[in-house]
Coordinates of C-alpha atoms and ligand atoms in Angstrom, one line a residue:
M1 CA 89.5 73.4 96.7
M2 CA 88.9 76.8 94.4
E3 CA 92.2 79.1 94.2
V4 CA 91.4 82.3 96.3
K5 CA 93.0 84.9 94.0
A6 CA 94.1 89.1 94.8
I7 CA 91.3 91.5 95.0
R8 CA 90.5 92.5 91.5
G9 CA 92.8 96.4 90.3
M10 CA 95.2 95.4 93.4
N11 CA 98.8 93.2 92.6
D12 CA 101.0 91.8 93.7
I13 CA 104.7 93.7 92.8
L14 CA 106.5 90.2 91.8
P15 CA 110.6 89.9 92.3
D16 CA 111.5 91.0 88.6
E17 CA 109.0 93.8 89.1
A18 CA 111.0 95.3 92.8
M19 CA 114.3 95.8 91.4
R20 CA 112.4 98.7 89.0
W21 CA 110.7 99.7 92.2
R22 CA 113.3 100.5 94.5
F23 CA 115.0 102.1 91.9
V24 CA 112.0 104.2 92.2
E25 CA 111.9 104.6 96.0
D26 CA 115.6 105.5 95.7
T27 CA 115.7 108.4 93.2
T28 CA 113.1 109.5 95.3
R29 CA 114.5 109.7 98.3
R30 CA 117.6 110.5 97.1
I31 CA 116.1 114.2 94.8
F32 CA 114.6 114.8 97.9
S33 CA 117.4 114.9 100.6
L34 CA 118.6 117.3 98.0
Y35 CA 115.5 119.5 98.8
G36 CA 115.5 119.2 102.0
F37 CA 111.8 117.3 102.7
A38 CA 111.7 114.3 105.3
E39 CA 109.9 111.5 105.4
L40 CA 106.5 111.0 108.0
R41 CA 104.9 108.0 107.5
P42 CA 101.1 108.4 108.5
P43 CA 98.7 105.2 108.6
V44 CA 97.5 103.4 105.4
M45 CA 93.8 103.8 107.6
E46 CA 91.9 107.5 108.9
R47 CA 89.1 108.5 110.1
T48 CA 86.1 109.2 107.0
D49 CA 85.5 112.4 108.2
L50 CA 89.3 113.9 107.1
F51 CA 88.4 112.9 103.6
L52 CA 85.3 114.5 103.3
R53 CA 86.6 117.5 105.0
G54 CA 89.8 117.4 103.0
I55 CA 89.0 116.5 100.2
G56 CA 85.4 117.9 99.5
D57 CA 81.6 115.9 99.0
E58 CA 81.1 116.8 95.9
T59 CA 84.3 115.2 94.4
D60 CA 84.3 111.5 92.1
V61 CA 86.8 110.0 95.1
V62 CA 85.1 111.3 97.9
E63 CA 82.3 110.4 96.1
K64 CA 82.5 107.0 94.3
Q65 CA 85.6 105.4 95.2
M66 CA 86.1 105.6 99.3
Y67 CA 87.0 102.3 101.3
T68 CA 84.8 103.0 103.7
F69 CA 83.8 101.0 106.3
T70 CA 82.6 100.5 109.8
D71 CA 85.4 99.3 111.8
K72 CA 84.6 96.6 115.5
G73 CA 83.8 100.4 117.0
G74 CA 81.7 101.5 115.2
E75 CA 83.3 104.1 113.7
S76 CA 83.7 104.4 110.1
V77 CA 87.1 104.8 109.2
T78 CA 88.6 104.7 105.5
L79 CA 91.3 102.8 103.0
R80 CA 93.6 106.5 102.4
P81 CA 92.8 107.8 99.3
E82 CA 95.8 109.8 99.1
A83 CA 97.7 111.3 101.5
T84 CA 97.8 114.8 101.2
A85 CA 95.1 115.0 104.2
C86 CA 96.9 111.9 106.0
V87 CA 99.8 113.9 106.2
L88 CA 98.3 117.3 107.4
R89 CA 96.5 115.7 110.5
A90 CA 99.5 114.3 111.5
V91 CA 101.8 117.4 111.2
I92 CA 98.0 119.1 112.6
E93 CA 98.2 116.7 115.6
H94 CA 101.6 116.6 116.1
G95 CA 102.2 120.5 115.9
L96 CA 105.3 120.0 114.0
L97 CA 104.4 123.6 112.5
G98 CA 104.6 125.4 116.1
K99 CA 107.9 123.5 116.5
D100 CA 109.0 124.7 112.4
P101 CA 107.2 127.7 110.5
I102 CA 108.7 125.3 107.5
A103 CA 107.6 121.5 107.3
K104 CA 109.3 119.3 103.7
L105 CA 107.4 116.6 104.0
Y106 CA 107.2 112.9 101.8
T107 CA 105.5 109.9 102.5
L108 CA 105.6 107.1 99.8
G109 CA 103.2 104.0 100.0
P110 CA 99.8 102.4 98.7
M111 CA 96.7 104.8 98.1
F112 CA 93.3 102.9 98.1
R113 CA 90.6 104.1 95.3
Y114 CA 86.6 101.9 94.7
E115 CA 87.5 102.5 89.9
R116 CA 86.8 100.4 87.4
P117 CA 90.4 98.7 86.6
Q118 CA 92.7 99.7 83.6
K119 CA 96.2 99.7 82.0
G120 CA 97.7 102.7 84.9
R121 CA 94.7 102.7 86.8
Y122 CA 94.2 100.3 90.1
R123 CA 92.3 99.8 93.4
Q124 CA 95.5 99.9 95.2
F125 CA 98.1 102.0 93.8
H126 CA 101.4 103.8 95.2
Q127 CA 102.3 106.8 95.6
I128 CA 105.1 108.8 95.9
N129 CA 104.0 112.3 98.0
A130 CA 105.8 115.5 98.4
E131 CA 104.0 118.3 101.4
R132 CA 105.7 121.4 101.6
L133 CA 103.9 124.1 104.1
G134 CA 104.7 127.3 106.0
E135 CA 105.9 129.1 102.9
D136 CA 103.5 131.2 100.7
G137 CA 106.2 132.9 97.8
P138 CA 106.0 131.8 94.5
L139 CA 109.1 130.6 95.1
A140 CA 107.8 127.2 97.2
D141 CA 106.1 127.1 94.1
A142 CA 108.3 127.2 91.6
E143 CA 110.8 124.8 94.1
T144 CA 108.2 122.5 94.3
L145 CA 107.3 122.4 90.7
A146 CA 110.8 122.3 89.8
M147 CA 111.5 119.1 91.9
A148 CA 108.7 117.2 91.3
Y149 CA 110.4 117.6 87.6
D150 CA 112.9 116.7 88.6
L151 CA 112.2 113.5 89.4
A152 CA 110.0 112.6 86.5
S153 CA 112.7 113.5 84.5
S154 CA 115.7 111.4 85.9
I155 CA 114.3 108.5 86.1
L156 CA 111.5 109.0 82.6
G157 CA 114.2 111.1 81.1
R158 CA 112.5 114.9 79.5
E159 CA 112.1 113.7 76.4
A160 CA 108.3 112.1 77.0
L161 CA 106.9 114.3 80.0
L162 CA 104.6 117.0 79.4
M163 CA 104.4 119.4 82.0
E164 CA 101.0 121.8 82.6
V165 CA 100.5 124.6 84.8
N166 CA 97.9 126.7 85.8
S167 CA 96.1 129.3 88.1
L168 CA 92.9 128.2 89.7
G169 CA 92.8 131.3 91.9
C170 CA 91.9 132.4 95.8
K171 CA 88.6 132.3 98.1
A172 CA 88.6 136.2 96.6
C173 CA 88.6 136.1 93.0
R174 CA 87.7 132.0 92.6
P175 CA 84.1 132.7 92.9
A176 CA 82.9 134.9 90.1
F177 CA 84.4 132.9 88.1
T178 CA 82.5 129.9 89.9
A179 CA 79.4 132.4 88.4
A180 CA 80.1 132.8 85.3
L181 CA 81.2 129.3 84.1
K182 CA 77.9 128.0 86.1
D183 CA 76.0 130.6 84.0
F184 CA 77.9 129.0 81.4
L185 CA 77.3 125.7 81.8
E186 CA 73.1 126.3 82.5
S187 CA 74.0 127.5 78.7
R188 CA 74.7 124.0 77.3
Q189 CA 73.5 121.7 79.4
D190 CA 71.6 120.0 77.2
R191 CA 74.5 119.5 75.6
L192 CA 76.6 117.6 79.6
C193 CA 76.7 114.0 80.4
A194 CA 74.1 113.6 83.4
D195 CA 77.2 113.7 85.7
C196 CA 77.6 117.3 84.9
R197 CA 74.0 118.9 85.0
R198 CA 74.1 117.7 88.6
R199 CA 78.2 119.1 88.8
M200 CA 77.2 122.1 87.1
H201 CA 75.9 123.5 90.4
T202 CA 77.6 121.3 92.5
N203 CA 81.7 121.5 91.2
P204 CA 81.1 123.5 88.3
L205 CA 85.5 123.4 87.5
R206 CA 84.9 119.6 87.1
V207 CA 82.7 120.0 84.4
L208 CA 85.6 121.3 83.0
D209 CA 87.7 118.0 83.5
C210 CA 84.8 115.7 81.7
K211 CA 86.0 112.7 79.3
V212 CA 82.2 112.2 78.0
E213 CA 82.8 113.7 74.7
S214 CA 79.6 115.9 74.1
C215 CA 80.9 116.9 77.4
R216 CA 84.6 118.2 75.9
E217 CA 82.9 119.5 72.8
A218 CA 80.7 121.9 75.7
V219 CA 82.8 122.9 77.1
Q220 CA 85.1 124.3 74.3
D221 CA 84.4 128.4 74.8
A222 CA 84.1 128.8 79.3
P223 CA 85.4 131.4 80.5
L224 CA 88.8 130.6 81.1
M225 CA 90.3 131.5 85.4
D226 CA 93.0 132.6 83.7
A227 CA 90.8 136.0 82.9
L228 CA 89.8 136.6 85.5
L229 CA 92.2 136.7 88.3
C230 CA 92.7 139.1 90.8
E231 CA 95.4 141.5 90.9
S232 CA 97.7 139.3 93.8
C233 CA 97.0 135.9 92.5
R234 CA 98.7 137.2 88.6
E235 CA 101.6 138.3 89.8
H236 CA 101.7 135.4 92.0
H237 CA 101.5 133.1 88.9
G238 CA 103.5 135.4 86.5
M239 CA 106.3 134.6 89.4
V240 CA 105.4 131.0 89.9
L241 CA 106.6 130.7 85.5
A242 CA 109.4 133.2 85.9
G243 CA 110.9 130.9 88.8
L244 CA 110.4 128.2 86.6
D245 CA 111.6 129.5 83.7
A246 CA 115.0 130.3 86.4
L247 CA 115.1 126.5 87.4
G248 CA 114.8 125.3 83.6
V249 CA 111.9 123.9 84.2
R250 CA 110.6 123.1 80.8
Y251 CA 106.3 123.4 81.2
E252 CA 103.2 124.4 79.4
Q253 CA 100.7 126.8 80.4
N254 CA 97.4 125.6 80.0
P255 CA 94.4 127.6 81.6
R256 CA 91.9 124.5 81.4
L257 CA 93.8 122.9 83.7
V258 CA 91.5 121.8 87.0
R259 CA 92.0 118.8 89.4
G260 CA 90.5 115.9 90.9
L261 CA 90.6 117.1 94.2
D262 CA 88.8 120.3 95.4
Y263 CA 91.3 121.8 97.3
Y264 CA 93.6 123.6 95.4
T265 CA 94.2 127.6 95.0
R266 CA 96.4 129.0 92.9
T267 CA 99.1 127.0 91.1
T268 CA 98.4 123.8 90.0
F269 CA 100.1 121.9 88.1
E270 CA 99.9 118.0 85.9
I271 CA 102.9 116.2 84.9
T272 CA 101.2 113.7 81.7
A273 CA 104.3 111.1 79.9
T274 CA 103.7 109.7 76.2
G275 CA 102.9 106.1 76.6
L276 CA 100.8 105.6 78.3
G277 CA 97.4 105.5 77.4
S278 CA 94.1 107.2 78.6
Q279 CA 95.7 106.4 82.0
N280 CA 99.3 109.6 80.4
A281 CA 98.9 111.2 84.4
V282 CA 102.0 110.9 85.9
A283 CA 102.1 113.6 88.5
G284 CA 99.7 116.5 89.9
G285 CA 99.5 118.8 92.5
G286 CA 99.1 122.4 93.8
R287 CA 98.5 125.0 96.5
Y288 CA 95.9 124.7 99.1
D289 CA 96.1 128.0 100.8
D290 CA 93.0 127.0 103.0
L291 CA 93.6 123.0 103.9
L292 CA 95.3 122.7 107.0
S293 CA 92.4 125.4 108.5
I294 CA 89.5 123.2 107.2
L295 CA 91.5 120.7 108.8
G296 CA 91.3 122.6 112.0
G297 CA 95.7 123.5 111.5
P298 CA 96.8 127.2 111.7
A299 CA 96.4 129.6 108.8
V300 CA 99.2 128.8 106.6
G301 CA 99.3 127.9 103.3
G302 CA 101.1 124.8 101.5
I303 CA 102.1 123.5 98.2
G304 CA 102.4 119.4 97.1
F305 CA 102.1 116.8 94.7
A306 CA 101.8 112.7 93.9
F307 CA 103.0 110.7 91.4
G308 CA 102.1 107.1 90.5
M309 CA 104.1 104.7 91.3
E310 CA 102.8 102.2 88.4
R311 CA 102.4 104.8 86.2
M312 CA 106.5 105.7 86.7
I313 CA 107.5 101.4 86.3
M314 CA 105.0 101.1 83.7
L315 CA 106.6 104.4 81.5
M316 CA 110.9 102.6 83.0
G317 CA 110.2 99.6 80.3
E318 CA 112.3 96.3 81.1
R319 CA 114.9 98.5 82.6
Q320 CA 116.8 96.0 84.1
E321 CA 119.0 96.8 86.5
T322 CA 122.0 93.9 86.6
A323 CA 122.2 91.8 90.0
S324 CA 126.3 92.5 91.0
G325 CA 127.9 89.9 92.5
C326 CA 129.2 87.0 92.6
F327 CA 127.6 83.1 91.8
V328 CA 129.4 80.8 92.7
V329 CA 129.3 77.1 92.1
A330 CA 131.1 74.4 93.3
Q331 CA 131.7 70.9 92.7
G332 CA 129.1 68.1 94.6
R333 CA 131.9 67.0 97.5
P334 CA 130.8 67.9 100.9
D335 CA 134.1 69.2 102.0
I336 CA 134.2 71.4 99.2
E337 CA 130.8 72.6 99.7
R338 CA 131.9 73.6 103.1
E339 CA 134.6 76.3 101.8
A340 CA 132.5 77.4 99.1
L341 CA 130.5 78.0 102.2
A342 CA 132.8 80.3 104.0
F343 CA 134.0 82.1 100.6
M344 CA 130.7 83.1 100.1
A345 CA 130.9 84.8 103.8
E346 CA 133.9 86.3 103.4
L347 CA 132.3 88.3 99.5
R348 CA 129.5 89.1 102.0
T349 CA 131.9 90.4 104.5
A350 CA 133.1 92.3 101.6
G351 CA 129.8 93.9 100.9
I352 CA 129.9 91.6 97.4
R353 CA 126.7 89.9 96.7
A354 CA 126.7 86.2 97.3
E355 CA 124.8 83.1 96.0
A356 CA 124.7 79.6 95.5
A357 CA 122.4 76.1 93.9
F358 CA 124.2 73.8 95.9
G359 CA 123.1 70.5 95.9
R360 CA 122.7 70.5 91.4
S361 CA 124.7 69.2 89.1
F362 CA 127.8 71.5 87.7
K363 CA 126.4 72.3 84.4
A364 CA 123.0 73.7 86.5
Q365 CA 124.8 75.5 88.5
M366 CA 126.4 77.5 85.9
R367 CA 122.8 77.7 84.0
R368 CA 121.0 79.0 87.0
A369 CA 124.9 81.6 87.4
D370 CA 123.8 82.3 84.1
K371 CA 120.2 82.9 84.0
A372 CA 120.8 84.9 87.9
G373 CA 122.6 87.8 85.8
Y374 CA 126.0 87.7 87.9
P375 CA 128.3 89.1 86.0
L376 CA 131.1 86.5 87.9
C377 CA 131.0 83.5 88.9
V378 CA 133.6 81.8 91.1
I379 CA 134.7 77.9 90.1
L380 CA 135.0 75.8 93.7
G381 CA 136.6 72.6 92.3
E382 CA 138.4 69.4 93.2
D383 CA 141.7 70.9 91.2
E384 CA 141.4 74.3 92.6
V385 CA 141.0 73.1 96.4
K386 CA 144.8 71.0 95.5
T387 CA 146.3 74.0 93.5
A388 CA 144.5 76.6 96.4
T389 CA 143.2 78.5 93.7
L390 CA 140.0 79.6 92.6
T391 CA 138.1 80.2 88.6
V392 CA 136.8 83.5 88.2
R393 CA 134.3 83.2 85.0
D394 CA 134.0 86.7 83.9
M395 CA 129.6 85.8 82.5
R396 CA 129.2 88.8 80.1
K397 CA 133.5 88.0 77.8
A398 CA 132.6 84.2 78.6
S399 CA 136.3 84.1 79.6
Q400 CA 138.1 82.6 82.2
V401 CA 141.0 82.7 85.0
K402 CA 142.2 81.0 87.7
V403 CA 143.5 82.9 90.9
N404 CA 145.1 82.4 94.0
R405 CA 143.2 81.6 97.0
A406 CA 144.9 84.5 98.6
A407 CA 144.8 87.2 95.9
V408 CA 140.3 86.7 94.7
L409 CA 138.7 88.8 96.6
E410 CA 140.6 91.8 95.1
E411 CA 141.2 90.6 92.2
I412 CA 137.1 89.6 92.0
T413 CA 136.1 93.3 93.6
S414 CA 138.6 94.8 91.2
M415 CA 136.9 92.8 88.3
L416 CA 133.2 94.5 89.5
A417 CA 134.4 98.2 89.4
D418 CA 135.3 97.6 85.5
D419 CA 132.2 95.7 85.4
K420 CA 130.2 98.5 86.3
G421 CA 132.2 100.6 84.7
E422 CA 131.8 99.6 81.7
R423 CA 128.2 99.3 81.6
A424 CA 127.8 102.8 83.9
Ligands
HAM501 P1 95.7 112.3 92.3 O1 95.8 113.6 91.2 O2 94.0 112.4 92.2 O3 96.4 113.8 93.2 O4 96.5 111.7 92.0 C1 97.5 111.6 91.8 C2 99.0 111.2 90.9 O5 98.0 109.6 91.3 C3 97.9 111.2 89.5 O6 99.1 112.0 89.0 C4 98.1 109.6 88.9 O7 99.5 109.4 88.5 C5 98.0 108.7 89.7 N1 96.9 106.9 90.6 C6 95.3 108.5 91.2 N2 94.5 107.4 90.8 C7 95.1 106.4 90.7 C8 95.0 105.2 90.8 N3 93.6 104.4 90.2 N4 95.6 103.8 89.7 C9 97.1 104.5 89.3 N5 98.1 105.4 89.8 C10 96.8 106.7 90.2 C11 96.6 113.5 94.8 O8 96.4 112.3 95.1 C12 97.4 114.4 95.4 N6 96.9 114.4 96.6 C13 98.2 115.1 94.9 C14 98.8 116.6 96.2 C15 99.8 115.8 96.4 N7 98.4 117.3 95.3 C16 99.2 118.7 97.0 N8 99.7 117.1 97.8

């Protein structure tokens, strides 16, 4: 029989990686809640129209990458390629901004894009996504960028990170920039790739982001948005940067930074990391002042970002969260095993993780205790039963003590606390 394999670009997260995923998720929840964000969990599938309206039909995501199909009821549905449109749809549908004019929401989960899989680029990938709605001032932008920076640096450290910031202008000043850019691109069209010759008319900003070498060279001295920002966008941008300075965020201004989705206005940013090769964007986001109204909601602005979780986890490297708790080894006699089992229940009641592998040789059980990475091993044999003691072995120091049965829980708790202190 032929083996059934996973779909290309869609990966299993195996138990030995799950620890790192949990670490990233826990850190995210901790940091985001410090900023007053709450969780919202939209479904993974939406009506296709949401993404056509929300992301822009001239984007690569909508043009080429959506998992779209007709369901059994004849409706066109799409596995979400990103979360922003979904979160905004939920906010509008449930009237959340009517209940509170400010919404700060985050969501974690899988996204789907039909891209060519490679290191750091998958067809099912996971995002940490945050959206902040109802605050239009520049300090909301600065604080949101700081939250992204906080998360990135807590997990990856500051050294490997670069945060780049730009302003893409607004409805008032962007058209002049788009027109100037179109003129410029038309004068160089013979040097552009086929995609960009088309995009030049439909979505000229995307040409600035093309990875084809000849296009990159052709746009070297293209006009830049910062020269054409209107007074109000310029002021907003200046205050965002001042806010970032006040918050101690390290960033660089990159006037060439554009984003792959169409909804951005004003502040946009990306966080890249060394060590990922060509797929080096760990996070990206920005302000979107028109998206809520485009999706049928109130005319208020928002700002948000998303991290690619696979990329973060890859960068964390081999960092392993060591298991805490006790492995229990018992001599193979039914009454001793029963006693060991009862002792494990006692450990768990005290909040201490406990595992065993009864029914194997003593040596095999010890080998497993070692491999599982437990700092302590509790041994229960004939001698221990006779003397009402337990042997507690410190696996890292390779030393052991016999402890009175009545005092053993206290001893284990204190040894585990010491172990944690030593590792911190
Ligand atoms: P995005 O730049 O398309 O933005 O994606 C954000 C991050 O998701 C990227 O920086 C990258 O780390 C990760 N990512 C994207 N595609 C893949 C893939 N195929 N495989 C692995 N990782 C990937 C957005 O999605 C916006 N919704 C962000 C946002 C939220 N803007 C405002 N609010």
